[in-house]
């Protein structure tokens, strides 16, 4: 049997809103153009961040310009360089250049005045990994040195956001200034492996040896039986927040077949893998097993074929796929075992 990489369908990068290399037009090279070149194509400054303010009715903030909603102002609102206005002073831990920041935010398009995205409505946070070179240049510059509890308004020209390509997927043009209200909740060095309290696994499950730095060694006892439904066994209970459906998970993982043959792991790629969870974008066994776990946990996940890539339809190598149907996955019919270190969720 071949050893294909696990296919995580339509991987999401979290959070898309803040990644300069995720424009739907052009690539990362376009977004990485020099600040001088990008600024030269930006609209002339028409706004002052000092004229912006935040109204917070019932914890769902909105941004105003000269006392009115931005959409009712003398648009467009644009700046030539990143500008920041502090709204509240925090007294928590200081953000370091290598930290992963947990934040809430509201984003508004300065050209149209319309809100783009907000995490306040659902009272959720996003993770901003300052080690990610694709994060908005404006954030990489301005977030270090802030403190937990700080809130601020930030106006970013194209040069410090998506670059000259904009992001048509969320309605941002190549000349649009982005206006953010950001609430810094916390920050810390990003997790690189599971950390927390060790949990004794139930008998009859595959046995795991893992150091968090290299692919886990997974051994299937002779008397072990494939479960009818996905089984999730916590090996280390993390102390982070609970994973919710719809979030993007960041994880290191190892995958082997029931026969013990390795077919994929993230360690060989040198970095954790991001993927959406609980929304049908990965195999059902992962959605079922990982939603509800806590960040920092190590989880053994045993997935029967029906909840992985499905049962094998035919043993005939010459069999063809019906028109319009995707080809059968190389792991169809295989019962799979994973060890997953959950390193972040946003």
CSV table of N, CA and C in Angstrom, one decimal, residues 47-160:
chain,number,residue,atom,x,y,z
A,47,UNK,N,-8.4,60.7,5.9
A,47,UNK,CA,-8.9,60.5,7.3
A,47,UNK,C,-7.8,60.6,8.3
A,48,UNK,N,-8.2,60.8,9.6
A,48,UNK,CA,-7.4,60.9,10.7
A,48,UNK,C,-7.9,59.9,11.8
A,49,UNK,N,-7.0,59.0,12.2
A,49,UNK,CA,-7.5,58.0,13.2
A,49,UNK,C,-7.9,58.7,14.5
A,50,UNK,N,-7.5,59.9,14.8
A,50,UNK,CA,-7.9,60.5,16.0
A,50,UNK,C,-9.4,60.9,15.9
A,51,UNK,N,-10.0,61.0,14.7
A,51,UNK,CA,-11.4,61.3,14.5
A,51,UNK,C,-12.3,60.1,14.7
A,52,UNK,N,-11.7,58.9,14.8
A,52,UNK,CA,-12.4,57.7,15.0
A,52,UNK,C,-12.7,57.4,16.5
A,53,UNK,N,-13.8,56.8,16.8
A,53,UNK,CA,-14.1,56.4,18.2
A,53,UNK,C,-14.9,55.1,18.1
A,54,UNK,N,-15.1,54.5,19.3
A,54,UNK,CA,-15.8,53.3,19.4
A,54,UNK,C,-17.0,53.4,20.3
A,55,UNK,N,-18.2,53.0,19.9
A,55,UNK,CA,-19.4,52.9,20.7
A,55,UNK,C,-19.6,51.4,21.0
A,56,UNK,N,-20.0,51.2,22.2
A,56,UNK,CA,-20.1,49.8,22.7
A,56,UNK,C,-21.4,49.4,23.3
A,57,UNK,N,-22.5,49.4,22.5
A,57,UNK,CA,-23.8,49.1,23.0
A,57,UNK,C,-23.9,47.6,23.3
A,58,UNK,N,-24.0,47.3,24.5
A,58,UNK,CA,-24.2,45.9,25.0
A,58,UNK,C,-23.1,44.9,24.5
A,59,UNK,N,-21.9,45.4,24.5
A,59,UNK,CA,-20.8,44.6,24.1
A,59,UNK,C,-20.6,44.3,22.7
A,60,UNK,N,-21.3,44.9,21.8
A,60,UNK,CA,-21.2,44.8,20.4
A,60,UNK,C,-20.8,46.1,19.7
A,61,UNK,N,-19.5,46.4,19.7
A,61,UNK,CA,-19.0,47.7,19.4
A,61,UNK,C,-19.2,48.1,17.9
A,62,UNK,N,-19.2,49.4,17.7
A,62,UNK,CA,-19.2,49.9,16.3
A,62,UNK,C,-18.2,51.0,16.3
A,63,UNK,N,-17.7,51.3,15.1
A,63,UNK,CA,-16.7,52.4,14.9
A,63,UNK,C,-17.4,53.6,14.3
A,64,UNK,N,-17.1,54.8,14.9
A,64,UNK,CA,-17.7,56.0,14.4
A,64,UNK,C,-16.6,56.9,13.9
A,65,UNK,N,-17.0,57.8,13.0
A,65,UNK,CA,-16.1,58.8,12.4
A,65,UNK,C,-16.7,60.2,12.6
A,66,UNK,N,-16.1,61.0,13.4
A,66,UNK,CA,-16.7,62.3,13.7
A,66,UNK,C,-18.1,62.2,14.3
A,67,UNK,N,-18.3,61.2,15.1
A,67,UNK,CA,-19.5,61.0,15.8
A,67,UNK,C,-20.6,60.3,15.1
A,68,UNK,N,-20.3,59.8,13.8
A,68,UNK,CA,-21.3,59.2,13.0
A,68,UNK,C,-20.8,57.8,12.6
A,69,UNK,N,-21.6,56.9,12.2
A,69,UNK,CA,-21.1,55.6,11.6
A,69,UNK,C,-20.2,55.9,10.4
A,70,UNK,N,-19.1,55.1,10.3
A,70,UNK,CA,-18.2,55.4,9.2
A,70,UNK,C,-18.9,55.5,7.9
A,71,UNK,N,-19.9,54.6,7.6
A,71,UNK,CA,-20.6,54.6,6.4
A,71,UNK,C,-21.3,55.9,6.1
A,72,UNK,N,-21.5,56.7,7.1
A,72,UNK,CA,-22.2,58.0,6.9
A,72,UNK,C,-21.2,59.2,6.8
A,73,UNK,N,-19.9,58.9,6.8
A,73,UNK,CA,-18.9,59.9,6.8
A,73,UNK,C,-18.6,60.3,5.3
A,74,UNK,N,-17.7,61.3,5.2
A,74,UNK,CA,-17.2,61.8,3.9
A,74,UNK,C,-16.2,60.8,3.3
A,75,UNK,N,-16.7,59.6,2.8
A,75,UNK,CA,-15.8,58.6,2.3
A,75,UNK,C,-15.1,59.0,1.1
A,76,UNK,N,-14.0,58.3,0.8
A,76,UNK,CA,-13.4,57.2,1.6
A,76,UNK,C,-12.6,57.7,2.7
A,77,UNK,N,-12.4,56.9,3.7
A,77,UNK,CA,-11.5,57.1,4.8
A,77,UNK,C,-10.2,56.3,4.4
A,78,UNK,N,-9.1,57.0,4.3
A,78,UNK,CA,-7.8,56.4,3.9
A,78,UNK,C,-6.7,57.0,4.7
A,79,UNK,N,-5.6,56.2,4.9
A,79,UNK,CA,-4.4,56.7,5.5
A,79,UNK,C,-3.2,56.2,4.6
A,80,UNK,N,-2.1,57.0,4.7
A,80,UNK,CA,-0.9,56.6,3.9
A,80,UNK,C,0.0,55.6,4.7
A,81,UNK,N,-0.1,55.6,6.0
A,81,UNK,CA,0.7,54.7,6.8
A,81,UNK,C,-0.2,54.3,8.0
A,82,UNK,N,0.2,53.2,8.6
A,82,UNK,CA,-0.6,52.7,9.7
A,82,UNK,C,-0.6,53.7,10.9
A,83,UNK,N,-1.8,53.9,11.4
A,83,UNK,CA,-2.1,54.9,12.5
A,83,UNK,C,-2.9,54.2,13.6
A,84,UNK,N,-2.5,54.5,14.8
A,84,UNK,CA,-3.1,53.8,16.0
A,84,UNK,C,-3.6,54.8,17.0
A,85,UNK,N,-4.8,54.5,17.6
A,85,UNK,CA,-5.3,55.3,18.6
A,85,UNK,C,-5.7,54.4,19.8
A,86,UNK,N,-5.1,54.6,20.9
A,86,UNK,CA,-5.4,53.8,22.1
A,86,UNK,C,-6.8,54.1,22.7
A,87,UNK,N,-7.6,53.1,22.9
A,87,UNK,CA,-9.0,53.4,23.5
A,87,UNK,C,-9.0,53.1,25.0
A,88,UNK,N,-8.4,52.0,25.4
A,88,UNK,CA,-8.3,51.6,26.8
A,88,UNK,C,-6.9,51.1,27.1
A,89,UNK,N,-6.4,51.4,28.3
A,89,UNK,CA,-5.1,50.9,28.7
A,89,UNK,C,-5.3,49.6,29.5
A,90,UNK,N,-4.5,48.6,29.2
A,90,UNK,CA,-4.6,47.4,29.9
A,90,UNK,C,-3.4,47.3,30.9
A,91,UNK,N,-3.5,46.3,31.8
A,91,UNK,CA,-2.4,46.2,32.8
A,91,UNK,C,-1.9,44.7,32.9
A,92,UNK,N,-2.2,44.0,31.8
A,92,UNK,CA,-1.8,42.6,31.8
A,92,UNK,C,-0.5,42.3,31.2
A,93,UNK,N,-0.2,41.1,30.8
A,93,UNK,CA,1.1,40.7,30.3
A,93,UNK,C,1.4,41.4,29.0
A,94,UNK,N,2.7,41.8,28.8
A,94,UNK,CA,3.1,42.5,27.6
A,94,UNK,C,3.3,41.5,26.5
A,95,UNK,N,2.9,42.0,25.3
A,95,UNK,CA,3.0,41.2,24.1
A,95,UNK,C,4.4,41.2,23.6
A,96,UNK,N,5.0,40.0,23.4
A,96,UNK,CA,6.4,39.9,22.9
A,96,UNK,C,6.3,39.6,21.4
A,97,UNK,N,7.4,39.9,20.7
A,97,UNK,CA,7.4,39.7,19.2
A,97,UNK,C,7.2,38.2,18.8
A,98,UNK,N,7.4,37.3,19.7
A,98,UNK,CA,7.3,35.8,19.4
A,98,UNK,C,6.0,35.3,20.0
A,99,UNK,N,5.1,36.1,20.5
A,99,UNK,CA,3.9,35.6,21.1
A,99,UNK,C,2.8,35.3,20.1
A,100,UNK,N,1.8,34.5,20.6
A,100,UNK,CA,0.6,34.3,19.9
A,100,UNK,C,-0.5,35.1,20.7
A,101,UNK,N,-1.1,36.0,20.0
A,101,UNK,CA,-2.0,36.9,20.7
A,101,UNK,C,-3.5,36.5,20.6
A,102,UNK,N,-4.2,36.4,21.6
A,102,UNK,CA,-5.7,36.2,21.6
A,102,UNK,C,-6.3,37.5,21.6
A,103,UNK,N,-7.2,37.8,20.6
A,103,UNK,CA,-7.8,39.1,20.5
A,103,UNK,C,-9.2,39.0,20.0
A,104,UNK,N,-10.0,40.0,20.3
A,104,UNK,CA,-11.3,40.2,19.6
A,104,UNK,C,-11.2,41.4,18.7
A,105,UNK,N,-12.0,41.4,17.6
A,105,UNK,CA,-11.8,42.5,16.7
A,105,UNK,C,-13.1,42.8,15.9
A,106,UNK,N,-13.1,44.0,15.4
A,106,UNK,CA,-14.1,44.5,14.5
A,106,UNK,C,-13.4,45.1,13.3
A,107,UNK,N,-13.7,44.8,12.1
A,107,UNK,CA,-13.0,45.3,10.9
A,107,UNK,C,-14.0,46.0,10.0
A,108,UNK,N,-13.6,47.2,9.6
A,108,UNK,CA,-14.5,48.0,8.7
A,108,UNK,C,-13.7,48.4,7.5
A,109,UNK,N,-14.3,48.4,6.3
A,109,UNK,CA,-13.7,48.9,5.1
A,109,UNK,C,-13.8,50.4,5.0
A,110,UNK,N,-12.6,51.1,5.0
A,110,UNK,CA,-12.6,52.5,5.0
A,110,UNK,C,-13.1,53.2,3.7
A,111,UNK,N,-13.2,52.4,2.6
A,111,UNK,CA,-13.7,53.0,1.4
A,111,UNK,C,-15.2,53.0,1.4
A,112,UNK,N,-15.8,51.9,1.8
A,112,UNK,CA,-17.3,51.7,1.8
A,112,UNK,C,-17.9,52.1,3.1
A,113,UNK,N,-17.1,52.0,4.2
A,113,UNK,CA,-17.7,52.3,5.5
A,113,UNK,C,-18.4,51.1,6.1
A,114,UNK,N,-18.4,50.0,5.3
A,114,UNK,CA,-19.2,48.8,5.8
A,114,UNK,C,-18.4,47.9,6.6
A,115,UNK,N,-19.0,47.3,7.7
A,115,UNK,CA,-18.3,46.3,8.5
A,115,UNK,C,-17.9,45.1,7.6
A,116,UNK,N,-16.7,44.5,7.9
A,116,UNK,CA,-16.3,43.3,7.2
A,116,UNK,C,-16.5,42.1,8.0
A,117,UNK,N,-15.9,42.1,9.2
A,117,UNK,CA,-15.9,40.9,10.1
A,117,UNK,C,-15.9,41.4,11.5
A,118,UNK,N,-16.5,40.6,12.4
A,118,UNK,CA,-16.4,40.9,13.8
A,118,UNK,C,-16.5,39.6,14.6
A,119,UNK,N,-15.7,39.6,15.7
A,119,UNK,CA,-15.8,38.4,16.6
A,119,UNK,C,-16.6,38.8,17.9
A,120,UNK,N,-17.0,40.0,18.0
A,120,UNK,CA,-17.7,40.4,19.2
A,120,UNK,C,-19.1,39.9,19.3
A,121,UNK,N,-19.7,39.7,18.1
A,121,UNK,CA,-21.1,39.2,18.1
A,121,UNK,C,-21.2,37.8,18.8
A,122,UNK,N,-20.2,37.0,18.5
A,122,UNK,CA,-20.2,35.6,19.1
A,122,UNK,C,-19.3,35.6,20.3
A,123,UNK,N,-18.8,36.7,20.8
A,123,UNK,CA,-17.9,36.8,21.9
A,123,UNK,C,-16.8,35.7,21.8
A,124,UNK,N,-16.1,35.7,20.6
A,124,UNK,CA,-15.0,34.8,20.4
A,124,UNK,C,-13.7,35.6,20.2
A,125,UNK,N,-12.6,34.9,20.3
A,125,UNK,CA,-11.3,35.5,20.1
A,125,UNK,C,-10.7,34.8,18.8
A,126,UNK,N,-9.7,35.5,18.3
A,126,UNK,CA,-8.9,34.9,17.2
A,126,UNK,C,-7.4,34.8,17.7
A,127,UNK,N,-6.7,33.9,17.1
A,127,UNK,CA,-5.2,33.8,17.5
A,127,UNK,C,-4.4,34.5,16.4
A,128,UNK,N,-3.5,35.4,16.8
A,128,UNK,CA,-2.6,36.1,15.9
A,128,UNK,C,-1.2,35.7,16.3
A,129,UNK,N,-0.7,34.8,15.5
A,129,UNK,CA,0.7,34.3,15.7
A,129,UNK,C,1.7,35.2,15.1
A,130,UNK,N,2.4,36.0,16.0
A,130,UNK,CA,3.4,36.9,15.5
A,130,UNK,C,4.6,36.3,14.9
A,131,UNK,N,4.7,35.0,15.0
A,131,UNK,CA,5.8,34.3,14.3
A,131,UNK,C,5.5,34.0,12.8
A,132,UNK,N,4.2,34.3,12.4
A,132,UNK,CA,3.8,34.0,11.1
A,132,UNK,C,4.1,35.3,10.2
A,133,UNK,N,5.1,35.1,9.3
A,133,UNK,CA,5.5,36.2,8.5
A,133,UNK,C,4.5,36.7,7.5
A,134,UNK,N,3.4,36.0,7.3
A,134,UNK,CA,2.3,36.4,6.5
A,134,UNK,C,1.3,37.2,7.2
A,135,UNK,N,1.4,37.4,8.5
A,135,UNK,CA,0.5,38.3,9.2
A,135,UNK,C,0.6,39.7,8.7
A,136,UNK,N,-0.5,40.5,8.7
A,136,UNK,CA,-0.4,41.8,8.3
A,136,UNK,C,0.8,42.5,8.8
A,137,UNK,N,1.6,43.2,7.9
A,137,UNK,CA,2.8,43.9,8.4
A,137,UNK,C,2.4,45.0,9.5
A,138,UNK,N,1.3,45.6,9.4
A,138,UNK,CA,0.9,46.5,10.4
A,138,UNK,C,0.7,45.9,11.8
A,139,UNK,N,0.2,44.7,11.8
A,139,UNK,CA,0.1,44.0,13.1
A,139,UNK,C,1.4,43.6,13.6
A,140,UNK,N,2.3,43.0,12.8
A,140,UNK,CA,3.6,42.6,13.2
A,140,UNK,C,4.4,43.8,13.8
A,141,UNK,N,4.1,45.0,13.3
A,141,UNK,CA,4.8,46.2,13.8
A,141,UNK,C,4.1,46.7,15.1
A,142,UNK,N,2.8,46.7,15.2
A,142,UNK,CA,2.1,47.5,16.2
A,142,UNK,C,1.7,46.6,17.5
A,143,UNK,N,1.6,45.3,17.3
A,143,UNK,CA,1.1,44.5,18.4
A,143,UNK,C,2.2,44.3,19.5
A,144,UNK,N,3.4,44.0,19.1
A,144,UNK,CA,4.4,43.8,20.2
A,144,UNK,C,4.5,45.1,21.0
A,145,UNK,N,4.6,44.9,22.3
A,145,UNK,CA,4.6,46.0,23.3
A,145,UNK,C,3.3,46.4,23.9
A,146,UNK,N,2.2,45.9,23.3
A,146,UNK,CA,0.9,46.1,23.9
A,146,UNK,C,0.8,45.2,25.1
A,147,UNK,N,-0.3,45.4,25.9
A,147,UNK,CA,-0.5,44.6,27.0
A,147,UNK,C,-1.9,44.0,27.0
A,148,UNK,N,-2.1,42.9,27.6
A,148,UNK,CA,-3.4,42.3,27.8
A,148,UNK,C,-4.3,43.3,28.4
A,149,UNK,N,-5.5,43.5,27.8
A,149,UNK,CA,-6.4,44.5,28.3
A,149,UNK,C,-6.4,45.8,27.5
A,150,UNK,N,-5.4,46.0,26.7
A,150,UNK,CA,-5.4,47.1,25.8
A,150,UNK,C,-6.4,47.0,24.7
A,151,UNK,N,-7.1,48.1,24.4
A,151,UNK,CA,-7.9,48.1,23.2
A,151,UNK,C,-7.5,49.3,22.4
A,152,UNK,N,-7.6,49.2,21.1
A,152,UNK,CA,-7.2,50.3,20.2
A,152,UNK,C,-7.9,50.3,18.9
A,153,UNK,N,-7.9,51.4,18.2
A,153,UNK,CA,-8.3,51.6,16.8
A,153,UNK,C,-7.1,51.6,16.0
A,154,UNK,N,-7.1,50.9,14.9
A,154,UNK,CA,-5.9,50.9,14.0
A,154,UNK,C,-6.4,51.0,12.6
A,155,UNK,N,-5.8,51.9,11.8
A,155,UNK,CA,-6.1,52.1,10.4
A,155,UNK,C,-4.9,51.7,9.6
A,156,UNK,N,-5.1,50.7,8.7
A,156,UNK,CA,-4.0,50.1,7.9
A,156,UNK,C,-4.2,50.4,6.4
A,157,UNK,N,-3.2,51.1,5.8
A,157,UNK,CA,-3.2,51.2,4.3
A,157,UNK,C,-2.9,49.9,3.7
A,158,UNK,N,-3.2,49.8,2.3
A,158,UNK,CA,-2.9,48.5,1.7
A,158,UNK,C,-1.5,48.0,1.9
A,159,UNK,N,-0.5,48.8,2.0
A,159,UNK,CA,0.8,48.4,2.1
A,159,UNK,C,1.0,47.5,3.4
A,160,UNK,N,0.2,47.8,4.4
A,160,UNK,CA,0.4,47.1,5.7
A,160,UNK,C,-0.7,46.1,5.9
